[in-house]
Amino acid sequence: MNKTIFERIAAKEIPANLVYEDEHVVAFRDLHPQAPTHILIVPRKPIPRIAEATPADHALIGHLLLKAAEVAKQVGLTNGYRLVINNGRDGGESVPHFHCHILGGRPMTWPPG
Ligand code: DGP
């Protein structure tokens, strides 16, 4: 299987603006920011999307979400932020490697588009 673009970023085979990494997850700035702060946090493990996560991924997904909150704090999103997980075609997913968007730096609207 070919590596996903996010696996290649995690492996530092292609450059990205990293803001956090540990043995399980990597966080980096989105190439096409939709807010003043737009960071993606991804597992190193190439889970395609949340619908394909398994019970074996329980701790990893929990770790990723807790680290998303830490990253948001680290980059100064003190007024709040939005975490977004797109799943599948109707969810707007474009990269088949599970990722959580951290969006902030402006008020978010509801409902989302
Ligand atoms: P989604 O639509 O939820 O699958 O979001 C994928 C995001 O990934 C999208 O906001 C743009 C971002 N993206 C795609 N390719 C790259 C890349 O090569 N580098 C970075 N930093 N972000 C990327």
Coordinates of C-alpha atoms and ligand atoms in Angstrom, one line a residue:
M1 CA 0.0 0.0 0.0
N2 CA 1.2 3.5 -0.9
K3 CA 1.8 5.7 2.1
T4 CA -0.7 8.5 2.7
I5 CA 0.4 12.1 2.5
F6 CA 0.0 12.3 6.3
E7 CA 2.2 9.2 6.9
R8 CA 4.8 10.8 4.8
I9 CA 4.6 14.1 6.8
A10 CA 4.8 12.1 10.0
A11 CA 7.9 10.3 8.7
K12 CA 9.4 13.7 7.7
E13 CA 9.6 12.5 4.1
I14 CA 7.8 15.7 3.0
P15 CA 7.9 19.0 4.9
A16 CA 5.2 20.4 7.1
N17 CA 5.0 23.0 9.8
L18 CA 5.0 20.7 12.8
V19 CA 3.6 22.0 16.1
Y20 CA 3.7 18.8 18.1
E21 CA 4.8 15.2 17.8
D22 CA 5.1 12.2 20.0
E23 CA 5.4 8.4 19.4
H24 CA 1.7 8.2 18.6
V25 CA 0.5 11.5 16.9
V26 CA 1.8 14.4 14.9
A27 CA 0.3 17.9 14.7
F28 CA 1.1 20.3 11.8
R29 CA -0.3 23.4 10.2
D30 CA -2.9 22.8 7.4
L31 CA -1.7 23.7 3.9
H32 CA -5.1 25.4 3.1
P33 CA -6.1 27.1 6.4
Q34 CA -9.8 27.8 6.9
A35 CA -9.2 29.9 10.0
P36 CA -6.3 32.0 11.4
T37 CA -5.2 28.9 13.3
H38 CA -5.8 25.6 11.4
I39 CA -3.8 22.6 12.6
L40 CA -4.3 18.9 11.8
I41 CA -3.5 16.2 14.3
V42 CA -3.1 12.7 12.9
P43 CA -2.1 9.3 14.3
R44 CA 1.2 7.9 13.0
K45 CA -0.9 4.7 12.4
P46 CA -2.6 5.0 9.1
I47 CA -6.2 4.5 10.1
P48 CA -8.1 5.7 7.0
R49 CA -11.0 7.3 8.8
I50 CA -12.9 7.2 12.1
A51 CA -15.4 4.7 10.6
E52 CA -12.6 2.2 10.2
A53 CA -11.1 2.6 13.7
T54 CA -11.4 -0.5 15.8
P55 CA -11.6 -1.2 19.5
A56 CA -7.8 -1.6 19.3
D57 CA -7.6 2.1 18.5
H58 CA -9.5 3.1 21.6
A59 CA -6.5 4.5 23.5
L60 CA -4.9 6.1 20.4
I61 CA -8.1 8.0 19.5
G62 CA -8.4 9.2 23.1
H63 CA -4.8 10.2 23.2
L64 CA -5.2 12.1 20.0
L65 CA -8.2 14.1 21.2
L66 CA -6.5 15.0 24.5
K67 CA -3.4 16.1 22.6
A68 CA -5.6 18.2 20.3
A69 CA -6.7 20.1 23.4
E70 CA -3.1 20.5 24.6
V71 CA -2.0 21.7 21.2
A72 CA -4.9 24.3 21.1
K73 CA -3.7 25.6 24.5
Q74 CA -0.1 25.5 23.4
V75 CA -0.9 27.8 20.4
G76 CA -2.9 30.2 22.5
L77 CA -6.5 29.5 21.5
T78 CA -7.7 30.8 24.8
N79 CA -11.1 32.0 23.4
G80 CA -12.1 28.5 22.2
Y81 CA -11.7 26.5 19.1
R82 CA -13.4 23.8 17.0
L83 CA -12.4 20.2 16.5
V84 CA -13.6 18.7 13.2
I85 CA -13.4 15.1 12.0
N86 CA -14.6 14.6 8.4
N87 CA -15.6 11.1 7.5
G88 CA -16.2 9.9 4.0
R89 CA -17.5 11.7 0.9
D90 CA -20.5 13.4 2.5
G91 CA -18.3 14.3 5.5
G92 CA -16.0 16.3 3.2
E93 CA -13.0 13.9 3.8
S94 CA -10.3 14.5 1.2
V95 CA -7.3 12.7 2.7
P96 CA -7.9 9.0 3.6
H97 CA -5.8 9.1 6.8
F98 CA -7.7 9.9 10.0
H99 CA -7.2 13.4 11.2
C100 CA -8.8 15.9 13.5
H101 CA -8.8 19.6 12.5
I102 CA -8.1 22.2 15.2
L103 CA -9.6 25.5 14.0
G104 CA -9.5 28.7 15.9
G105 CA -8.6 32.4 16.0
R106 CA -12.1 33.5 14.9
P107 CA -15.6 32.8 16.0
M108 CA -17.0 29.7 14.3
T109 CA -20.5 29.6 12.9
W110 CA -23.2 27.0 13.2
P111 CA -24.5 25.0 11.3
P112 CA -21.3 24.1 9.5
G113 CA -21.2 24.1 5.8
Ligands
DGP1 P1 -10.2 16.7 5.0 O1 -10.9 17.4 4.0 O2 -10.9 16.6 6.3 O3 -9.7 15.3 4.5 O4 -8.9 17.6 5.3 C1 -7.7 17.4 4.7 C2 -6.8 18.6 5.0 O5 -5.5 18.3 4.7 C3 -7.2 19.8 4.1 O6 -7.6 20.9 5.0 C4 -5.9 20.2 3.5 C5 -4.9 19.5 4.2 N1 -3.8 19.0 3.4 C6 -3.8 18.2 2.3 N2 -2.6 18.0 1.9 C7 -1.7 18.5 2.7 C8 -0.3 18.6 2.8 O7 0.4 18.1 2.0 N3 0.2 19.3 3.9 C9 -0.5 19.9 4.8 N4 0.1 20.6 5.8 N5 -1.9 19.9 4.8 C10 -2.5 19.2 3.7

